[in-house]
CSV table of N, CA and C and ligand atoms in Angstrom, one decimal:
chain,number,residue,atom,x,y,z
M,947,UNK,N,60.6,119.0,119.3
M,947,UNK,CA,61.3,119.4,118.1
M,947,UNK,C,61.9,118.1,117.5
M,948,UNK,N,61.8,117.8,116.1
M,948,UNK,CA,62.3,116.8,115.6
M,948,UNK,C,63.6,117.0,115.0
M,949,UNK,N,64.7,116.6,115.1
M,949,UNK,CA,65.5,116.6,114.6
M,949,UNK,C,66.1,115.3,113.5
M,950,UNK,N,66.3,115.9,112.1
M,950,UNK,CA,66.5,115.2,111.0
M,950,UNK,C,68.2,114.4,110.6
M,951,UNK,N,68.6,113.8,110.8
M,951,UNK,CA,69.8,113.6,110.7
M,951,UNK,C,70.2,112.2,109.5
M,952,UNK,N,70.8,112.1,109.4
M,952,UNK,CA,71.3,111.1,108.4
M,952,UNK,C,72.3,110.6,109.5
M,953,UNK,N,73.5,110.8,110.0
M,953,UNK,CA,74.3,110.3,111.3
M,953,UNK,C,74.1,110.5,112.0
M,954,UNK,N,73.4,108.8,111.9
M,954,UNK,CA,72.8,108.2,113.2
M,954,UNK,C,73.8,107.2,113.6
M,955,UNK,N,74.9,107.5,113.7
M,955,UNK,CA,76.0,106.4,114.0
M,955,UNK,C,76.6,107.2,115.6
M,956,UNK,N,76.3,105.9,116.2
M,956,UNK,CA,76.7,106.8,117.9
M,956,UNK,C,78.5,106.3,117.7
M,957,UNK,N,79.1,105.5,117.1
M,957,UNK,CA,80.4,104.7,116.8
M,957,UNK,C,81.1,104.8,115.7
M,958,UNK,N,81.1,106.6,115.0
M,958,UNK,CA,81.9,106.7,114.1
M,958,UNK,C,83.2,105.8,113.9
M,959,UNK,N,83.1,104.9,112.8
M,959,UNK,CA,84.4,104.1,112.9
M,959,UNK,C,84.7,104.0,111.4
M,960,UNK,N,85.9,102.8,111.3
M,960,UNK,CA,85.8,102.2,109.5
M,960,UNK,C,85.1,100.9,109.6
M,961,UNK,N,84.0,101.2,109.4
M,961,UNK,CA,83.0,100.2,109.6
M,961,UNK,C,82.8,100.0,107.8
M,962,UNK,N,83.3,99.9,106.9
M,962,UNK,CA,83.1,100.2,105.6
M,962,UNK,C,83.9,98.0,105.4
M,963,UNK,N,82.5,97.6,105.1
M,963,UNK,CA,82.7,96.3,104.3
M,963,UNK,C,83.9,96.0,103.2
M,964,UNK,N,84.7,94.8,103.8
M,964,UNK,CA,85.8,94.7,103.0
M,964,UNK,C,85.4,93.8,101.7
M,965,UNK,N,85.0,94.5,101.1
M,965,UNK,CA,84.8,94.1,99.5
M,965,UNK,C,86.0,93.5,98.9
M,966,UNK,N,85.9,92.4,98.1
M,966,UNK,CA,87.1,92.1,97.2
M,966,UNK,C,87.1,93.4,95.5
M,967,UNK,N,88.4,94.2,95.5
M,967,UNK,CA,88.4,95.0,94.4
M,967,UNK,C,89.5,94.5,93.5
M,968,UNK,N,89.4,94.4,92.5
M,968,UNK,CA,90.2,93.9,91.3
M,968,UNK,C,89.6,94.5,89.8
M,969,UNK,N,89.8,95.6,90.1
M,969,UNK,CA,89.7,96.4,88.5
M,969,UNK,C,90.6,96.8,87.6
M,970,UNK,N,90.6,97.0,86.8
M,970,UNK,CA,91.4,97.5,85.6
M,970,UNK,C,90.7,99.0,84.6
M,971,UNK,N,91.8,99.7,84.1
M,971,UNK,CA,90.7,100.7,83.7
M,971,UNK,C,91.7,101.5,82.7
M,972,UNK,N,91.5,101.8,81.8
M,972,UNK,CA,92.4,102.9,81.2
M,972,UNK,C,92.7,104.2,81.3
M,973,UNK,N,93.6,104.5,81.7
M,973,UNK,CA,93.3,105.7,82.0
M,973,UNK,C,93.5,106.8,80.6
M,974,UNK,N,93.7,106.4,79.3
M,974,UNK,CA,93.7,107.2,78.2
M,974,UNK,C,91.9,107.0,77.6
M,975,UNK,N,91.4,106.1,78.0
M,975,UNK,CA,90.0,106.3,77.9
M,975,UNK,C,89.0,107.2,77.5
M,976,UNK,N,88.0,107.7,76.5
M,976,UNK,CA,87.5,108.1,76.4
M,976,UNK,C,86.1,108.5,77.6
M,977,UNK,N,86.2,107.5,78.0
M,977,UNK,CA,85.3,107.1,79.2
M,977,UNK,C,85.9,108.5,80.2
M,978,UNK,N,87.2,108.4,80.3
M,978,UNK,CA,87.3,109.2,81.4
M,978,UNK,C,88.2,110.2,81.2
M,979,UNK,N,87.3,111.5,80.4
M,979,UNK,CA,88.7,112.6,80.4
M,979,UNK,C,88.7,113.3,81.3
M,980,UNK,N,88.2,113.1,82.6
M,980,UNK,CA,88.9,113.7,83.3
M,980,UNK,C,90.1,113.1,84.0
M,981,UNK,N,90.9,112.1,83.7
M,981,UNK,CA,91.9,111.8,84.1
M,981,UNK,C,93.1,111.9,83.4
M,982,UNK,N,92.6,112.7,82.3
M,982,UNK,CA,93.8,113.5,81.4
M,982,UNK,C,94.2,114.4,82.1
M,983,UNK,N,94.1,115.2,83.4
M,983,UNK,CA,94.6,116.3,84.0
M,983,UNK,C,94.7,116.1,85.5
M,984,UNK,N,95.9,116.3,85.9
M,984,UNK,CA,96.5,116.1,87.5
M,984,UNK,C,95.0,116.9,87.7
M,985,UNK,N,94.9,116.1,89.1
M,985,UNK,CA,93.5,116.6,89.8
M,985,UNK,C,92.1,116.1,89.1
M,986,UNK,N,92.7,115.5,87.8
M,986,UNK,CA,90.6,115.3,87.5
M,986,UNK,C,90.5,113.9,88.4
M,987,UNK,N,89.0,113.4,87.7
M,987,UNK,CA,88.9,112.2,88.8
M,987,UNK,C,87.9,111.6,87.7
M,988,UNK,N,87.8,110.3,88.4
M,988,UNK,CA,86.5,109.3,87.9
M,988,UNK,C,85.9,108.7,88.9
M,989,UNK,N,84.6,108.2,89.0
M,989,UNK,CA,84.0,107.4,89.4
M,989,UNK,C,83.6,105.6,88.8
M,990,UNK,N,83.9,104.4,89.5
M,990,UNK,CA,83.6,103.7,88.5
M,990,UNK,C,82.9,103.2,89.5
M,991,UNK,N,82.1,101.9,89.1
M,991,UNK,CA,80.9,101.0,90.1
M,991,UNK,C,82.0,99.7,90.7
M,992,UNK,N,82.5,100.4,91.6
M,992,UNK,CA,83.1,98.7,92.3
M,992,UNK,C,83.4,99.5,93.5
M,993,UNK,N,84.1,98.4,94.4
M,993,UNK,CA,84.5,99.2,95.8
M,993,UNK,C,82.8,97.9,96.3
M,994,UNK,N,82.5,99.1,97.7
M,994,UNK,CA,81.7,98.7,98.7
M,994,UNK,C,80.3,99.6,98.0
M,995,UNK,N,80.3,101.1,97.7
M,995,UNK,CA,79.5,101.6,97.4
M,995,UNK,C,79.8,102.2,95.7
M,996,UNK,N,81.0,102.4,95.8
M,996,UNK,CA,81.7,103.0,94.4
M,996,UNK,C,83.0,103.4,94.5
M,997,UNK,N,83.9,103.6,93.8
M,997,UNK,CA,84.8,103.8,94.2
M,997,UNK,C,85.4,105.1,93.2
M,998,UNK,N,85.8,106.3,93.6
M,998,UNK,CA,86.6,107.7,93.0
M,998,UNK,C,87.7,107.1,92.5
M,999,UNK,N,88.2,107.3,91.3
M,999,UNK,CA,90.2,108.0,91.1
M,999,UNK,C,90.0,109.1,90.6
M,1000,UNK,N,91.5,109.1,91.0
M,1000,UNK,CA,91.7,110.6,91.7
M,1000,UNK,C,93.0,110.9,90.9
M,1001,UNK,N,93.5,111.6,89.4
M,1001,UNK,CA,95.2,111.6,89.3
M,1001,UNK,C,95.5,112.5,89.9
M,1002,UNK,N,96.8,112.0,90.7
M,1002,UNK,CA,97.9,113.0,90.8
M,1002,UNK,C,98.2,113.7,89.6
M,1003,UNK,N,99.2,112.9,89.4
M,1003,UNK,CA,100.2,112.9,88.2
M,1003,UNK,C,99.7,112.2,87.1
M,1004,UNK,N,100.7,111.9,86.0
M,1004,UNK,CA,100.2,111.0,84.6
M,1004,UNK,C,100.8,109.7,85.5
M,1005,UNK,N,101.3,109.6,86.7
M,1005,UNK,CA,101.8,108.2,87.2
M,1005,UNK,C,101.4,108.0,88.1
M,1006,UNK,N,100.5,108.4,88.9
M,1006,UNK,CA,99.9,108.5,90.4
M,1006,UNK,C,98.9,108.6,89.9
M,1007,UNK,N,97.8,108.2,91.5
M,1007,UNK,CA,96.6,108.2,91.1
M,1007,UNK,C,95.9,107.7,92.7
M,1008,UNK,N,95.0,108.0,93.4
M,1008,UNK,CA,94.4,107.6,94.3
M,1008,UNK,C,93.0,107.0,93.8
M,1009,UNK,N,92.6,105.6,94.6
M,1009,UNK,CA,91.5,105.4,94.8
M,1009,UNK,C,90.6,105.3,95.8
M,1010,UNK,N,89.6,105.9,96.1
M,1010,UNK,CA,89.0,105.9,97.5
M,1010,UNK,C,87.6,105.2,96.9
M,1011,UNK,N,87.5,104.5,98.6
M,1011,UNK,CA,86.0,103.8,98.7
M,1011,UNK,C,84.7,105.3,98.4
M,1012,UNK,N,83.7,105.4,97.9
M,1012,UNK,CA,82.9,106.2,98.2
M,1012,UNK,C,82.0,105.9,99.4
M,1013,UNK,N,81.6,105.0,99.7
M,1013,UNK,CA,81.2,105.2,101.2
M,1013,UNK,C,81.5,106.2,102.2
M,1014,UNK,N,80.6,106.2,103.0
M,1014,UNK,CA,81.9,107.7,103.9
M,1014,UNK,C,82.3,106.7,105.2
M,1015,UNK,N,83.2,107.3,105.7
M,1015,UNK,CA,83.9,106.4,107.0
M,1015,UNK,C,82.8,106.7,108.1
M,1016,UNK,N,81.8,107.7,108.3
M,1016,UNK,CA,81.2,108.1,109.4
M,1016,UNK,C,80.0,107.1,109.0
M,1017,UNK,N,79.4,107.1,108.0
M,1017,UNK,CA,78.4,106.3,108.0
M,1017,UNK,C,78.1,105.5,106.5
M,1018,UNK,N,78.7,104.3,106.1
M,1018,UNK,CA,78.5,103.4,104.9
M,1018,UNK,C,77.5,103.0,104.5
M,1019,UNK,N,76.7,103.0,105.1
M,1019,UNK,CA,75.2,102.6,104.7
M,1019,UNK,C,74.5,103.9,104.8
M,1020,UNK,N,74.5,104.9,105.1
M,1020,UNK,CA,73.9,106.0,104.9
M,1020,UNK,C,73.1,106.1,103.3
M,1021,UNK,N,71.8,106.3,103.4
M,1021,UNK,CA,71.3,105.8,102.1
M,1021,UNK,C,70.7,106.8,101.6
M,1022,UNK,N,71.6,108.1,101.8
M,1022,UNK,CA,71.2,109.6,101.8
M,1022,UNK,C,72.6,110.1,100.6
M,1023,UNK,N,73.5,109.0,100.5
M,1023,UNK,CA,74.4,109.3,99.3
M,1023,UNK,C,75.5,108.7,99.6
M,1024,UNK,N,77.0,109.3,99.0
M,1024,UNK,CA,78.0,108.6,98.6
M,1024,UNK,C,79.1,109.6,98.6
M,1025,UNK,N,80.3,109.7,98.5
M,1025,UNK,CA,81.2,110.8,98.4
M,1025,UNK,C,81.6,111.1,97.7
M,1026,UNK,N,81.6,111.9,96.8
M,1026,UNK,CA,81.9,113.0,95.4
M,1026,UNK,C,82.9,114.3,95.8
M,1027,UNK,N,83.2,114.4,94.6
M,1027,UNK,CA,84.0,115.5,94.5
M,1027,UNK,C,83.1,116.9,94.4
M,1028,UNK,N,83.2,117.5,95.4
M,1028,UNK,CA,82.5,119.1,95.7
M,1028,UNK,C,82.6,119.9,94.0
M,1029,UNK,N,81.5,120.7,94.2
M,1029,UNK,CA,81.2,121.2,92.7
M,1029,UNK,C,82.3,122.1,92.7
M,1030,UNK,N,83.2,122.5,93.6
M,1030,UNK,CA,84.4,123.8,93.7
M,1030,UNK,C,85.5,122.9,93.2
M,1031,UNK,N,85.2,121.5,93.3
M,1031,UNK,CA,86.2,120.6,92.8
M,1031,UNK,C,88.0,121.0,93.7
M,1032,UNK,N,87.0,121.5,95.0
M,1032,UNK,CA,88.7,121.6,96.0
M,1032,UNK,C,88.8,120.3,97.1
M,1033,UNK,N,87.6,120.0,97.0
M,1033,UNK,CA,88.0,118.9,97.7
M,1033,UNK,C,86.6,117.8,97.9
M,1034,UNK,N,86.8,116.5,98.6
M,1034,UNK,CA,85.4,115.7,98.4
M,1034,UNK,C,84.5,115.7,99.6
M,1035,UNK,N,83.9,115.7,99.4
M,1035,UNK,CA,82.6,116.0,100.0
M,1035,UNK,C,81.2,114.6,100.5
M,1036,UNK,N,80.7,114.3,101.7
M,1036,UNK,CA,79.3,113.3,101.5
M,1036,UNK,C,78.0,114.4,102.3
M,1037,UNK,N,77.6,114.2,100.8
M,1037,UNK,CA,75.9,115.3,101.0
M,1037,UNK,C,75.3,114.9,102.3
M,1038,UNK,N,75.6,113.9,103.0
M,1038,UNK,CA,74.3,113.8,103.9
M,1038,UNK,C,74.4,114.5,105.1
M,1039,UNK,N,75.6,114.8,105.7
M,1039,UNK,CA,76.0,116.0,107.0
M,1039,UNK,C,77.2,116.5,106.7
M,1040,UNK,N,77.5,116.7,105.3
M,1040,UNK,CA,78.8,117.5,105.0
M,1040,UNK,C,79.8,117.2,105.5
M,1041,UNK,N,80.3,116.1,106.0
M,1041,UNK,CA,81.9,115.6,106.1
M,1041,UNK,C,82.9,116.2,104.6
M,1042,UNK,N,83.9,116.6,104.9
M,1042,UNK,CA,84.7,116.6,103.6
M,1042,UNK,C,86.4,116.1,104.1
M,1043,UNK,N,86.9,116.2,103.5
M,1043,UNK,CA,88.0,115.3,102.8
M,1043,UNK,C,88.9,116.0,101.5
M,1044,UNK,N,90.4,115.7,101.8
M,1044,UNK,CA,90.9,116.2,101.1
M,1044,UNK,C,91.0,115.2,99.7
M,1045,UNK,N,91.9,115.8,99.1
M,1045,UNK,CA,92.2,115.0,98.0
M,1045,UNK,C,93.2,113.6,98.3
M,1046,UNK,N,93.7,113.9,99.3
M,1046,UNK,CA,94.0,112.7,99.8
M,1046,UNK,C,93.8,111.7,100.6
M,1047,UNK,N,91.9,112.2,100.8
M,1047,UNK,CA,91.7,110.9,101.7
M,1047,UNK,C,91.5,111.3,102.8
M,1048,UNK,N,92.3,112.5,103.5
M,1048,UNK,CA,91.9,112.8,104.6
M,1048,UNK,C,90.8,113.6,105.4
M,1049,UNK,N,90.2,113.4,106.2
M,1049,UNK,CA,88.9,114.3,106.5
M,1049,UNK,C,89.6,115.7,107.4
M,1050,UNK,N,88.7,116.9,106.7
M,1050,UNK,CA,89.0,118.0,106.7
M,1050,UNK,C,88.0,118.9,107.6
M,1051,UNK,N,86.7,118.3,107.7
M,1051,UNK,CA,85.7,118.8,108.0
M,1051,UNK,C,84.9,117.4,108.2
M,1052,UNK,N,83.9,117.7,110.0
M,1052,UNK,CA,83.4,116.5,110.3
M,1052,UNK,C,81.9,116.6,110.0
M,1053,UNK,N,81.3,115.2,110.4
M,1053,UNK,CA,81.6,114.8,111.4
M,1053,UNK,C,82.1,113.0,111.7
M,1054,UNK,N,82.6,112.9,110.2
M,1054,UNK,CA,83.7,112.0,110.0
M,1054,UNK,C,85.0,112.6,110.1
M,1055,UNK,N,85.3,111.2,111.1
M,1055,UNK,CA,86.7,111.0,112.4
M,1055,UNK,C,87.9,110.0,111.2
M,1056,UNK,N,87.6,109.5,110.5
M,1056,UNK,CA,88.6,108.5,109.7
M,1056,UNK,C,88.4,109.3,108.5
M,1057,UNK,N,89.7,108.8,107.7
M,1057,UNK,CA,89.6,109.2,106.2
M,1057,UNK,C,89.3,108.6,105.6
M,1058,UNK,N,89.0,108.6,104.1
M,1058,UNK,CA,88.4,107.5,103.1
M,1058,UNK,C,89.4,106.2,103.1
M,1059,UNK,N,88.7,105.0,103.0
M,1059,UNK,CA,89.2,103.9,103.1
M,1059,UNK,C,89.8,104.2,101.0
M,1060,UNK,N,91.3,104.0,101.5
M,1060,UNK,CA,91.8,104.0,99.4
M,1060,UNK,C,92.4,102.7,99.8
M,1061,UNK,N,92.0,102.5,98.5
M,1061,UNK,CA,92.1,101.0,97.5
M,1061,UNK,C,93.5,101.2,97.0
M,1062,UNK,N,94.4,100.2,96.8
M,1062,UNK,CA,95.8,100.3,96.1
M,1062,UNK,C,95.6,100.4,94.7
M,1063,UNK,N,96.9,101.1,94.1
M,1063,UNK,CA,96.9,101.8,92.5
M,1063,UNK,C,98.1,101.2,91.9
M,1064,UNK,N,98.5,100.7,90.9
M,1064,UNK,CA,99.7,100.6,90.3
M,1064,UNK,C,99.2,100.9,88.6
M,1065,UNK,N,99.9,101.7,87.6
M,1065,UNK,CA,100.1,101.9,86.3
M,1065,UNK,C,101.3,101.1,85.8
M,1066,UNK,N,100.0,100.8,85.1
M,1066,UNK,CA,101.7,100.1,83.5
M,1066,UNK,C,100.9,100.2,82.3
M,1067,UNK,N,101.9,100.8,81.2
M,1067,UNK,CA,101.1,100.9,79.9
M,1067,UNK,C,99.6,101.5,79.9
M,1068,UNK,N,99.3,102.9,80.7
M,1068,UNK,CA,98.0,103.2,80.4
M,1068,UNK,C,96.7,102.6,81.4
M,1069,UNK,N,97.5,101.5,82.0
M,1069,UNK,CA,96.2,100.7,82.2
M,1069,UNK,C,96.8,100.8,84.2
M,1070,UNK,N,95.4,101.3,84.8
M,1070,UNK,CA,95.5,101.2,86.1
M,1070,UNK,C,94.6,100.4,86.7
M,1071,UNK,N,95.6,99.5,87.8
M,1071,UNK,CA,94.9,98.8,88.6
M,1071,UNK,C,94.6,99.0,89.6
M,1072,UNK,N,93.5,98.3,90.2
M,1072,UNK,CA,92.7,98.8,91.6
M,1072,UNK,C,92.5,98.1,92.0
M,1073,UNK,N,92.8,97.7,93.0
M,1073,UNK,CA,93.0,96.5,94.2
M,1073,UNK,C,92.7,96.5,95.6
M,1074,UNK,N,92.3,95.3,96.5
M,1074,UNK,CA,92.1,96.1,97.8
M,1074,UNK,C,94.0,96.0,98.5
K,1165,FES,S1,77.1,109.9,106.8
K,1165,FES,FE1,77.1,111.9,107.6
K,1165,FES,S2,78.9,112.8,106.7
K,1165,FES,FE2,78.7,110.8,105.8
């Protein structure tokens, strides 16, 4: 019997490459309405693989690496926000994660590696 797996990681760890992150981004943007509403999110291209925000609030905001913590090179995908939009999700053996990062469902053991957030004037920064 062959079995098909995507985690092939015998050392679930945060093995997730420390990238240098230094973005900026608007969050009144057209680019991104879904950050007009506590709970929406964006995706932008930086991080290790990409990186999610995530609003709390109009003053909070999470950013997570999209890699998954169980396996970063996994070349089967990246972690998105589940189409039920209750919580995030990585397609390749269904690990999920709350909205805060935390993993909720394995068979990722760490949470999402988040990036630091500060707002001023509309404009949020993303930093490692
Ligand atoms: S690599 Fe399997 S859940 Fe992410």
């Amino acid at each position: 019997m062959v079995i098909l797996t995507a985690c092939d990681s015998d050392n679930p760890g945060p093995g997730i490459p420390n990238v240098p992150v230094s973005e900026q981004i608007s969050v009144n943007s057209l680019q991104y309405p879904m950050l007009r509403l506590d709970g929406g999110y964006a995706y932008i291209q930086a991080g290790y693989r990409g990186i999610i925000i995530i609003r709390q609030t109009a003053n909070s905001y999470y950013a997570f690496e999209r890699a998954c913590p169980y396996d970063p090179d996994a070349s089967c995908g990246v972690v998105s926000v589940d189409q039920s939009n209750l919580f995030l999700t990585h397609s390749c053996c269904g690990s999920q994660f709350n909205f805060q990062g935390n993993v909720t469902a394995g068979p990722a053991v760490y949470g999402l590696l988040q990036y630091k957030t500060s707002l001023a004037n509309n404009i949020l920064y993303i930093s490692n």
